[in-house]
Amino acid sequence: MFFIDTCDSIYKIKAGLNAIQGLHQAMVEGGADPSSWMDGLYFTVCKLEEEADRLEKLLDAEQKRRKTEGR
């Protein structure tokens, strides 16, 4: 389960980074007002933070499990 959860988390982080890259491109090249992309940027950053916290918890739990097993 650890491997699947870790891969899922990595996928979500990569998707968030791709979204930020797209938003950055819209900021630089687009003629839109910042209110057009600000909500998307905020949402993506919040989701990335949540996923980073989730991944950190997964890794901490795995480290504790391995320590308990004597690895």
PDB file with SEQRES, HELIX, SHEET and CRYST1 records, atoms N, CA, C and O in Angstrom:
SEQRES   1 A   71  MET PHE PHE ILE ASP THR CYS ASP SER ILE TYR LYS ILE          
SEQRES   2 A   71  LYS ALA GLY LEU ASN ALA ILE GLN GLY LEU HIS GLN ALA          
SEQRES   3 A   71  MET VAL GLU GLY GLY ALA ASP PRO SER SER TRP MET ASP          
SEQRES   4 A   71  GLY LEU TYR PHE THR VAL CYS LYS LEU GLU GLU GLU ALA          
SEQRES   5 A   71  ASP ARG LEU GLU LYS LEU LEU ASP ALA GLU GLN LYS ARG          
SEQRES   6 A   71  ARG LYS THR GLU GLY ARG                                      
HELIX    1 AA1 PHE A    2  GLU A   29  1                                  28    
HELIX    2 AA2 PRO A   34  SER A   36  5                                   3    
HELIX    3 AA3 MET A   38  GLU A   69  1                                  32    
CRYST1    1.000    1.000    1.000  90.00  90.00  90.00 P 1           1          
ATOM      1  N   MET A   1       0.813  -1.187   0.000  1.00  0.00           N  
ATOM      2  CA  MET A   1       0.000   0.000   0.000  1.00  0.00           C  
ATOM      3  C   MET A   1       0.866   1.265   0.000  1.00  0.00           C  
ATOM      4  O   MET A   1       0.506   2.271  -0.612  1.00  0.00           O  
ATOM      5  N   PHE A   2       1.999   1.205   0.686  1.00  0.00           N  
ATOM      6  CA  PHE A   2       2.882   2.371   0.758  1.00  0.00           C  
ATOM      7  C   PHE A   2       3.313   2.813  -0.632  1.00  0.00           C  
ATOM      8  O   PHE A   2       3.297   4.006  -0.937  1.00  0.00           O  
ATOM      9  N   PHE A   3       3.698   1.864  -1.477  1.00  0.00           N  
ATOM     10  CA  PHE A   3       4.170   2.196  -2.822  1.00  0.00           C  
ATOM     11  C   PHE A   3       3.076   2.886  -3.637  1.00  0.00           C  
ATOM     12  O   PHE A   3       3.327   3.892  -4.301  1.00  0.00           O  
ATOM     13  N   ILE A   4       1.870   2.339  -3.579  1.00  0.00           N  
ATOM     14  CA  ILE A   4       0.749   2.903  -4.342  1.00  0.00           C  
ATOM     15  C   ILE A   4       0.411   4.300  -3.837  1.00  0.00           C  
ATOM     16  O   ILE A   4       0.204   5.216  -4.633  1.00  0.00           O  
ATOM     17  N   ASP A   5       0.354   4.468  -2.516  1.00  0.00           N  
ATOM     18  CA  ASP A   5       0.049   5.784  -1.950  1.00  0.00           C  
ATOM     19  C   ASP A   5       1.124   6.802  -2.306  1.00  0.00           C  
ATOM     20  O   ASP A   5       0.816   7.962  -2.581  1.00  0.00           O  
ATOM     21  N   THR A   6       2.380   6.377  -2.304  1.00  0.00           N  
ATOM     22  CA  THR A   6       3.480   7.273  -2.648  1.00  0.00           C  
ATOM     23  C   THR A   6       3.405   7.668  -4.122  1.00  0.00           C  
ATOM     24  O   THR A   6       3.575   8.840  -4.460  1.00  0.00           O  
ATOM     25  N   CYS A   7       3.154   6.710  -4.986  1.00  0.00           N  
ATOM     26  CA  CYS A   7       3.028   7.011  -6.420  1.00  0.00           C  
ATOM     27  C   CYS A   7       1.854   7.950  -6.688  1.00  0.00           C  
ATOM     28  O   CYS A   7       1.956   8.853  -7.517  1.00  0.00           O  
ATOM     29  N   ASP A   8       0.748   7.737  -5.989  1.00  0.00           N  
ATOM     30  CA  ASP A   8      -0.420   8.605  -6.130  1.00  0.00           C  
ATOM     31  C   ASP A   8      -0.071  10.029  -5.713  1.00  0.00           C  
ATOM     32  O   ASP A   8      -0.453  10.990  -6.381  1.00  0.00           O  
ATOM     33  N   SER A   9       0.641  10.158  -4.626  1.00  0.00           N  
ATOM     34  CA  SER A   9       1.039  11.470  -4.132  1.00  0.00           C  
ATOM     35  C   SER A   9       1.985  12.164  -5.107  1.00  0.00           C  
ATOM     36  O   SER A   9       1.845  13.358  -5.371  1.00  0.00           O  
ATOM     37  N   ILE A  10       2.939  11.422  -5.635  1.00  0.00           N  
ATOM     38  CA  ILE A  10       3.877  11.993  -6.609  1.00  0.00           C  
ATOM     39  C   ILE A  10       3.134  12.450  -7.858  1.00  0.00           C  
ATOM     40  O   ILE A  10       3.425  13.517  -8.398  1.00  0.00           O  
ATOM     41  N   TYR A  11       2.185  11.658  -8.316  1.00  0.00           N  
ATOM     42  CA  TYR A  11       1.386  12.026  -9.488  1.00  0.00           C  
ATOM     43  C   TYR A  11       0.646  13.343  -9.239  1.00  0.00           C  
ATOM     44  O   TYR A  11       0.633  14.223 -10.098  1.00  0.00           O  
ATOM     45  N   LYS A  12       0.029  13.473  -8.057  1.00  0.00           N  
ATOM     46  CA  LYS A  12      -0.718  14.688  -7.734  1.00  0.00           C  
ATOM     47  C   LYS A  12       0.204  15.906  -7.639  1.00  0.00           C  
ATOM     48  O   LYS A  12      -0.176  17.001  -8.054  1.00  0.00           O  
ATOM     49  N   ILE A  13       1.391  15.726  -7.105  1.00  0.00           N  
ATOM     50  CA  ILE A  13       2.341  16.832  -7.025  1.00  0.00           C  
ATOM     51  C   ILE A  13       2.784  17.250  -8.424  1.00  0.00           C  
ATOM     52  O   ILE A  13       2.877  18.443  -8.714  1.00  0.00           O  
ATOM     53  N   LYS A  14       3.057  16.279  -9.289  1.00  0.00           N  
ATOM     54  CA  LYS A  14       3.440  16.612 -10.668  1.00  0.00           C  
ATOM     55  C   LYS A  14       2.308  17.317 -11.403  1.00  0.00           C  
ATOM     56  O   LYS A  14       2.548  18.260 -12.157  1.00  0.00           O  
ATOM     57  N   ALA A  15       1.072  16.865 -11.187  1.00  0.00           N  
ATOM     58  CA  ALA A  15      -0.074  17.512 -11.822  1.00  0.00           C  
ATOM     59  C   ALA A  15      -0.213  18.951 -11.328  1.00  0.00           C  
ATOM     60  O   ALA A  15      -0.519  19.851 -12.110  1.00  0.00           O  
ATOM     61  N   GLY A  16       0.007  19.165 -10.050  1.00  0.00           N  
ATOM     62  CA  GLY A  16      -0.051  20.514  -9.500  1.00  0.00           C  
ATOM     63  C   GLY A  16       1.031  21.411 -10.071  1.00  0.00           C  
ATOM     64  O   GLY A  16       0.788  22.581 -10.366  1.00  0.00           O  
ATOM     65  N   LEU A  17       2.220  20.863 -10.224  1.00  0.00           N  
ATOM     66  CA  LEU A  17       3.311  21.637 -10.816  1.00  0.00           C  
ATOM     67  C   LEU A  17       3.005  21.985 -12.271  1.00  0.00           C  
ATOM     68  O   LEU A  17       3.295  23.097 -12.714  1.00  0.00           O  
ATOM     69  N   ASN A  18       2.426  21.055 -13.012  1.00  0.00           N  
ATOM     70  CA  ASN A  18       2.014  21.339 -14.392  1.00  0.00           C  
ATOM     71  C   ASN A  18       0.965  22.445 -14.431  1.00  0.00           C  
ATOM     72  O   ASN A  18       0.996  23.311 -15.306  1.00  0.00           O  
ATOM     73  N   ALA A  19       0.036  22.412 -13.475  1.00  0.00           N  
ATOM     74  CA  ALA A  19      -0.990  23.457 -13.415  1.00  0.00           C  
ATOM     75  C   ALA A  19      -0.355  24.815 -13.142  1.00  0.00           C  
ATOM     76  O   ALA A  19      -0.736  25.817 -13.747  1.00  0.00           O  
ATOM     77  N   ILE A  20       0.607  24.845 -12.236  1.00  0.00           N  
ATOM     78  CA  ILE A  20       1.286  26.112 -11.943  1.00  0.00           C  
ATOM     79  C   ILE A  20       2.055  26.609 -13.166  1.00  0.00           C  
ATOM     80  O   ILE A  20       2.082  27.810 -13.434  1.00  0.00           O  
ATOM     81  N   GLN A  21       2.671  25.707 -13.900  1.00  0.00           N  
ATOM     82  CA  GLN A  21       3.369  26.121 -15.116  1.00  0.00           C  
ATOM     83  C   GLN A  21       2.389  26.719 -16.121  1.00  0.00           C  
ATOM     84  O   GLN A  21       2.692  27.724 -16.763  1.00  0.00           O  
ATOM     85  N   GLY A  22       1.221  26.107 -16.258  1.00  0.00           N  
ATOM     86  CA  GLY A  22       0.199  26.646 -17.162  1.00  0.00           C  
ATOM     87  C   GLY A  22      -0.303  28.001 -16.699  1.00  0.00           C  
ATOM     88  O   GLY A  22      -0.507  28.908 -17.507  1.00  0.00           O  
ATOM     89  N   LEU A  23      -0.499  28.132 -15.411  1.00  0.00           N  
ATOM     90  CA  LEU A  23      -0.931  29.420 -14.870  1.00  0.00           C  
ATOM     91  C   LEU A  23       0.151  30.479 -15.061  1.00  0.00           C  
ATOM     92  O   LEU A  23      -0.151  31.632 -15.368  1.00  0.00           O  
ATOM     93  N   HIS A  24       1.395  30.093 -14.882  1.00  0.00           N  
ATOM     94  CA  HIS A  24       2.498  31.035 -15.092  1.00  0.00           C  
ATOM     95  C   HIS A  24       2.521  31.509 -16.545  1.00  0.00           C  
ATOM     96  O   HIS A  24       2.713  32.693 -16.821  1.00  0.00           O  
ATOM     97  N   GLN A  25       2.326  30.583 -17.451  1.00  0.00           N  
ATOM     98  CA  GLN A  25       2.298  30.952 -18.872  1.00  0.00           C  
ATOM     99  C   GLN A  25       1.151  31.930 -19.146  1.00  0.00           C  
ATOM    100  O   GLN A  25       1.311  32.889 -19.901  1.00  0.00           O  
ATOM    101  N   ALA A  26       0.002  31.680 -18.531  1.00  0.00           N  
ATOM    102  CA  ALA A  26      -1.134  32.593 -18.708  1.00  0.00           C  
ATOM    103  C   ALA A  26      -0.816  33.969 -18.119  1.00  0.00           C  
ATOM    104  O   ALA A  26      -1.236  34.993 -18.658  1.00  0.00           O  
ATOM    105  N   MET A  27      -0.082  33.984 -17.026  1.00  0.00           N  
ATOM    106  CA  MET A  27       0.287  35.252 -16.398  1.00  0.00           C  
ATOM    107  C   MET A  27       1.236  36.045 -17.300  1.00  0.00           C  
ATOM    108  O   MET A  27       1.093  37.258 -17.453  1.00  0.00           O  
ATOM    109  N   VAL A  28       2.195  35.354 -17.889  1.00  0.00           N  
ATOM    110  CA  VAL A  28       3.224  36.018 -18.690  1.00  0.00           C  
ATOM    111  C   VAL A  28       2.712  36.398 -20.076  1.00  0.00           C  
ATOM    112  O   VAL A  28       2.917  37.523 -20.531  1.00  0.00           O  
ATOM    113  N   GLU A  29       2.050  35.463 -20.742  1.00  0.00           N  
ATOM    114  CA  GLU A  29       1.673  35.667 -22.135  1.00  0.00           C  
ATOM    115  C   GLU A  29       0.256  36.186 -22.331  1.00  0.00           C  
ATOM    116  O   GLU A  29      -0.052  36.837 -23.329  1.00  0.00           O  
ATOM    117  N   GLY A  30      -0.587  35.890 -21.373  1.00  0.00           N  
ATOM    118  CA  GLY A  30      -1.982  36.274 -21.539  1.00  0.00           C  
ATOM    119  C   GLY A  30      -2.216  37.728 -21.199  1.00  0.00           C  
ATOM    120  O   GLY A  30      -1.485  38.324 -20.408  1.00  0.00           O  
ATOM    121  N   GLY A  31      -3.226  38.279 -21.794  1.00  0.00           N  
ATOM    122  CA  GLY A  31      -3.571  39.659 -21.521  1.00  0.00           C  
ATOM    123  C   GLY A  31      -4.663  39.767 -20.474  1.00  0.00           C  
ATOM    124  O   GLY A  31      -5.275  40.822 -20.309  1.00  0.00           O  
ATOM    125  N   ALA A  32      -4.908  38.659 -19.759  1.00  0.00           N  
ATOM    126  CA  ALA A  32      -6.005  38.634 -18.801  1.00  0.00           C  
ATOM    127  C   ALA A  32      -5.628  39.345 -17.502  1.00  0.00           C  
ATOM    128  O   ALA A  32      -4.460  39.424 -17.120  1.00  0.00           O  
ATOM    129  N   ASP A  33      -6.622  39.836 -16.868  1.00  0.00           N  
ATOM    130  CA  ASP A  33      -6.482  40.464 -15.562  1.00  0.00           C  
ATOM    131  C   ASP A  33      -6.078  39.401 -14.530  1.00  0.00           C  
ATOM    132  O   ASP A  33      -6.513  38.254 -14.636  1.00  0.00           O  
ATOM    133  N   PRO A  34      -5.264  39.756 -13.548  1.00  0.00           N  
ATOM    134  CA  PRO A  34      -4.842  38.770 -12.539  1.00  0.00           C  
ATOM    135  C   PRO A  34      -5.998  38.056 -11.844  1.00  0.00           C  
ATOM    136  O   PRO A  34      -5.831  36.921 -11.397  1.00  0.00           O  
ATOM    137  N   SER A  35      -7.144  38.680 -11.744  1.00  0.00           N  
ATOM    138  CA  SER A  35      -8.284  38.015 -11.104  1.00  0.00           C  
ATOM    139  C   SER A  35      -8.718  36.776 -11.883  1.00  0.00           C  
ATOM    140  O   SER A  35      -9.410  35.914 -11.342  1.00  0.00           O  
ATOM    141  N   SER A  36      -8.317  36.685 -13.149  1.00  0.00           N  
ATOM    142  CA  SER A  36      -8.672  35.538 -13.979  1.00  0.00           C  
ATOM    143  C   SER A  36      -7.922  34.275 -13.576  1.00  0.00           C  
ATOM    144  O   SER A  36      -8.458  33.174 -13.702  1.00  0.00           O  
ATOM    145  N   TRP A  37      -6.693  34.417 -13.094  1.00  0.00           N  
ATOM    146  CA  TRP A  37      -5.893  33.228 -12.775  1.00  0.00           C  
ATOM    147  C   TRP A  37      -5.515  33.127 -11.311  1.00  0.00           C  
ATOM    148  O   TRP A  37      -4.953  32.113 -10.896  1.00  0.00           O  
ATOM    149  N   MET A  38      -5.808  34.151 -10.509  1.00  0.00           N  
ATOM    150  CA  MET A  38      -5.398  34.159  -9.113  1.00  0.00           C  
ATOM    151  C   MET A  38      -6.052  33.041  -8.300  1.00  0.00           C  
ATOM    152  O   MET A  38      -5.385  32.412  -7.479  1.00  0.00           O  
ATOM    153  N   ASP A  39      -7.338  32.783  -8.513  1.00  0.00           N  
ATOM    154  CA  ASP A  39      -8.017  31.712  -7.776  1.00  0.00           C  
ATOM    155  C   ASP A  39      -7.411  30.349  -8.104  1.00  0.00           C  
ATOM    156  O   ASP A  39      -7.225  29.512  -7.220  1.00  0.00           O  
ATOM    157  N   GLY A  40      -7.107  30.137  -9.384  1.00  0.00           N  
ATOM    158  CA  GLY A  40      -6.501  28.870  -9.793  1.00  0.00           C  
ATOM    159  C   GLY A  40      -5.130  28.674  -9.178  1.00  0.00           C  
ATOM    160  O   GLY A  40      -4.780  27.567  -8.768  1.00  0.00           O  
ATOM    161  N   LEU A  41      -4.363  29.733  -9.113  1.00  0.00           N  
ATOM    162  CA  LEU A  41      -3.034  29.660  -8.509  1.00  0.00           C  
ATOM    163  C   LEU A  41      -3.144  29.357  -7.016  1.00  0.00           C  
ATOM    164  O   LEU A  41      -2.428  28.501  -6.497  1.00  0.00           O  
ATOM    165  N   TYR A  42      -4.034  30.052  -6.336  1.00  0.00           N  
ATOM    166  CA  TYR A  42      -4.223  29.830  -4.897  1.00  0.00           C  
ATOM    167  C   TYR A  42      -4.675  28.399  -4.623  1.00  0.00           C  
ATOM    168  O   TYR A  42      -4.140  27.735  -3.736  1.00  0.00           O  
ATOM    169  N   PHE A  43      -5.659  27.925  -5.384  1.00  0.00           N  
ATOM    170  CA  PHE A  43      -6.161  26.563  -5.211  1.00  0.00           C  
ATOM    171  C   PHE A  43      -5.054  25.535  -5.407  1.00  0.00           C  
ATOM    172  O   PHE A  43      -4.916  24.600  -4.618  1.00  0.00           O  
ATOM    173  N   THR A  44      -4.271  25.715  -6.460  1.00  0.00           N  
ATOM    174  CA  THR A  44      -3.210  24.757  -6.773  1.00  0.00           C  
ATOM    175  C   THR A  44      -2.146  24.740  -5.686  1.00  0.00           C  
ATOM    176  O   THR A  44      -1.676  23.672  -5.293  1.00  0.00           O  
ATOM    177  N   VAL A  45      -1.771  25.897  -5.206  1.00  0.00           N  
ATOM    178  CA  VAL A  45      -0.772  25.961  -4.132  1.00  0.00           C  
ATOM    179  C   VAL A  45      -1.303  25.286  -2.871  1.00  0.00           C  
ATOM    180  O   VAL A  45      -0.565  24.558  -2.207  1.00  0.00           O  
ATOM    181  N   CYS A  46      -2.564  25.514  -2.533  1.00  0.00           N  
ATOM    182  CA  CYS A  46      -3.160  24.869  -1.352  1.00  0.00           C  
ATOM    183  C   CYS A  46      -3.169  23.351  -1.497  1.00  0.00           C  
ATOM    184  O   CYS A  46      -2.852  22.632  -0.549  1.00  0.00           O  
ATOM    185  N   LYS A  47      -3.533  22.863  -2.684  1.00  0.00           N  
ATOM    186  CA  LYS A  47      -3.571  21.415  -2.914  1.00  0.00           C  
ATOM    187  C   LYS A  47      -2.167  20.815  -2.869  1.00  0.00           C  
ATOM    188  O   LYS A  47      -1.982  19.713  -2.353  1.00  0.00           O  
ATOM    189  N   LEU A  48      -1.184  21.528  -3.403  1.00  0.00           N  
ATOM    190  CA  LEU A  48       0.196  21.043  -3.335  1.00  0.00           C  
ATOM    191  C   LEU A  48       0.672  20.963  -1.890  1.00  0.00           C  
ATOM    192  O   LEU A  48       1.364  20.018  -1.512  1.00  0.00           O  
ATOM    193  N   GLU A  49       0.307  21.941  -1.093  1.00  0.00           N  
ATOM    194  CA  GLU A  49       0.682  21.928   0.319  1.00  0.00           C  
ATOM    195  C   GLU A  49       0.048  20.748   1.041  1.00  0.00           C  
ATOM    196  O   GLU A  49       0.709  20.073   1.831  1.00  0.00           O  
ATOM    197  N   GLU A  50      -1.235  20.494   0.774  1.00  0.00           N  
ATOM    198  CA  GLU A  50      -1.920  19.344   1.367  1.00  0.00           C  
ATOM    199  C   GLU A  50      -1.244  18.038   0.960  1.00  0.00           C  
ATOM    200  O   GLU A  50      -1.045  17.150   1.790  1.00  0.00           O  
ATOM    201  N   GLU A  51      -0.896  17.925  -0.312  1.00  0.00           N  
ATOM    202  CA  GLU A  51      -0.284  16.688  -0.798  1.00  0.00           C  
ATOM    203  C   GLU A  51       1.116  16.504  -0.234  1.00  0.00           C  
ATOM    204  O   GLU A  51       1.514  15.382   0.081  1.00  0.00           O  
ATOM    205  N   ALA A  52       1.867  17.591  -0.103  1.00  0.00           N  
ATOM    206  CA  ALA A  52       3.204  17.507   0.500  1.00  0.00           C  
ATOM    207  C   ALA A  52       3.094  17.044   1.954  1.00  0.00           C  
ATOM    208  O   ALA A  52       3.905  16.237   2.408  1.00  0.00           O  
ATOM    209  N   ASP A  53       2.101  17.546   2.680  1.00  0.00           N  
ATOM    210  CA  ASP A  53       1.875  17.104   4.063  1.00  0.00           C  
ATOM    211  C   ASP A  53       1.512  15.625   4.106  1.00  0.00           C  
ATOM    212  O   ASP A  53       1.999  14.883   4.959  1.00  0.00           O  
ATOM    213  N   ARG A  54       0.654  15.200   3.180  1.00  0.00           N  
ATOM    214  CA  ARG A  54       0.247  13.788   3.113  1.00  0.00           C  
ATOM    215  C   ARG A  54       1.459  12.891   2.827  1.00  0.00           C  
ATOM    216  O   ARG A  54       1.631  11.844   3.452  1.00  0.00           O  
ATOM    217  N   LEU A  55       2.286  13.316   1.885  1.00  0.00           N  
ATOM    218  CA  LEU A  55       3.472  12.533   1.546  1.00  0.00           C  
ATOM    219  C   LEU A  55       4.432  12.470   2.724  1.00  0.00           C  
ATOM    220  O   LEU A  55       5.020  11.422   2.990  1.00  0.00           O  
ATOM    221  N   GLU A  56       4.591  13.566   3.422  1.00  0.00           N  
ATOM    222  CA  GLU A  56       5.461  13.586   4.596  1.00  0.00           C  
ATOM    223  C   GLU A  56       4.976  12.603   5.662  1.00  0.00           C  
ATOM    224  O   GLU A  56       5.781  11.898   6.270  1.00  0.00           O  
ATOM    225  N   LYS A  57       3.663  12.556   5.888  1.00  0.00           N  
ATOM    226  CA  LYS A  57       3.092  11.613   6.855  1.00  0.00           C  
ATOM    227  C   LYS A  57       3.313  10.171   6.409  1.00  0.00           C  
ATOM    228  O   LYS A  57       3.639   9.308   7.223  1.00  0.00           O  
ATOM    229  N   LEU A  58       3.135   9.912   5.114  1.00  0.00           N  
ATOM    230  CA  LEU A  58       3.369   8.562   4.591  1.00  0.00           C  
ATOM    231  C   LEU A  58       4.815   8.130   4.821  1.00  0.00           C  
ATOM    232  O   LEU A  58       5.077   7.012   5.264  1.00  0.00           O  
ATOM    233  N   LEU A  59       5.745   9.025   4.516  1.00  0.00           N  
ATOM    234  CA  LEU A  59       7.159   8.700   4.665  1.00  0.00           C  
ATOM    235  C   LEU A  59       7.542   8.531   6.133  1.00  0.00           C  
ATOM    236  O   LEU A  59       8.327   7.644   6.470  1.00  0.00           O  
ATOM    237  N   ASP A  60       6.998   9.369   7.004  1.00  0.00           N  
ATOM    238  CA  ASP A  60       7.272   9.229   8.439  1.00  0.00           C  
ATOM    239  C   ASP A  60       6.757   7.891   8.965  1.00  0.00           C  
ATOM    240  O   ASP A  60       7.445   7.205   9.721  1.00  0.00           O  
ATOM    241  N   ALA A  61       5.537   7.528   8.555  1.00  0.00           N  
ATOM    242  CA  ALA A  61       4.959   6.260   8.996  1.00  0.00           C  
ATOM    243  C   ALA A  61       5.788   5.077   8.492  1.00  0.00           C  
ATOM    244  O   ALA A  61       6.000   4.107   9.219  1.00  0.00           O  
ATOM    245  N   GLU A  62       6.247   5.162   7.264  1.00  0.00           N  
ATOM    246  CA  GLU A  62       7.075   4.082   6.704  1.00  0.00           C  
ATOM    247  C   GLU A  62       8.413   3.995   7.437  1.00  0.00           C  
ATOM    248  O   GLU A  62       8.905   2.898   7.702  1.00  0.00           O  
ATOM    249  N   GLN A  63       8.993   5.126   7.758  1.00  0.00           N  
ATOM    250  CA  GLN A  63      10.264   5.118   8.490  1.00  0.00           C  
ATOM    251  C   GLN A  63      10.084   4.493   9.871  1.00  0.00           C  
ATOM    252  O   GLN A  63      10.929   3.709  10.305  1.00  0.00           O  
ATOM    253  N   LYS A  64       9.004   4.825  10.563  1.00  0.00           N  
ATOM    254  CA  LYS A  64       8.728   4.243  11.880  1.00  0.00           C  
ATOM    255  C   LYS A  64       8.504   2.745  11.764  1.00  0.00           C  
ATOM    256  O   LYS A  64       8.979   1.977  12.600  1.00  0.00           O  
ATOM    257  N   ARG A  65       7.778   2.326  10.724  1.00  0.00           N  
ATOM    258  CA  ARG A  65       7.523   0.890  10.521  1.00  0.00           C  
ATOM    259  C   ARG A  65       8.823   0.141  10.316  1.00  0.00           C  
ATOM    260  O   ARG A  65       9.025  -0.933  10.884  1.00  0.00           O  
ATOM    261  N   ARG A  66       9.713   0.710   9.498  1.00  0.00           N  
ATOM    262  CA  ARG A  66      10.990   0.048   9.231  1.00  0.00           C  
ATOM    263  C   ARG A  66      11.866   0.007  10.476  1.00  0.00           C  
ATOM    264  O   ARG A  66      12.575  -0.972  10.708  1.00  0.00           O  
ATOM    265  N   LYS A  67      11.819   1.067  11.274  1.00  0.00           N  
ATOM    266  CA  LYS A  67      12.593   1.094  12.509  1.00  0.00           C  
ATOM    267  C   LYS A  67      12.105   0.011  13.462  1.00  0.00           C  
ATOM    268  O   LYS A  67      12.899  -0.656  14.125  1.00  0.00           O  
ATOM    269  N   THR A  68      10.789  -0.154  13.519  1.00  0.00           N  
ATOM    270  CA  THR A  68      10.182  -1.174  14.382  1.00  0.00           C  
ATOM    271  C   THR A  68      10.613  -2.565  13.943  1.00  0.00           C  
ATOM    272  O   THR A  68      10.821  -3.447  14.775  1.00  0.00           O  
ATOM    273  N   GLU A  69      10.747  -2.759  12.642  1.00  0.00           N  
ATOM    274  CA  GLU A  69      11.158  -4.057  12.100  1.00  0.00           C  
ATOM    275  C   GLU A  69      12.667  -4.268  12.224  1.00  0.00           C  
ATOM    276  O   GLU A  69      13.168  -5.362  11.968  1.00  0.00           O  
ATOM    277  N   GLY A  70      13.374  -3.234  12.610  1.00  0.00           N  
ATOM    278  CA  GLY A  70      14.820  -3.360  12.760  1.00  0.00           C  
ATOM    279  C   GLY A  70      15.619  -3.132  11.488  1.00  0.00           C  
ATOM    280  O   GLY A  70      16.755  -3.595  11.384  1.00  0.00           O  
ATOM    281  N   ARG A  71      15.066  -2.452  10.551  1.00  0.00           N  
ATOM    282  CA  ARG A  71      15.780  -2.170   9.306  1.00  0.00           C  
ATOM    283  C   ARG A  71      16.590  -0.916   9.391  1.00  0.00           C  
ATOM    284  O   ARG A  71      17.250  -0.542   8.422  1.00  0.00           O  
TER     285      ARG A  71                                                      
END                                                                             
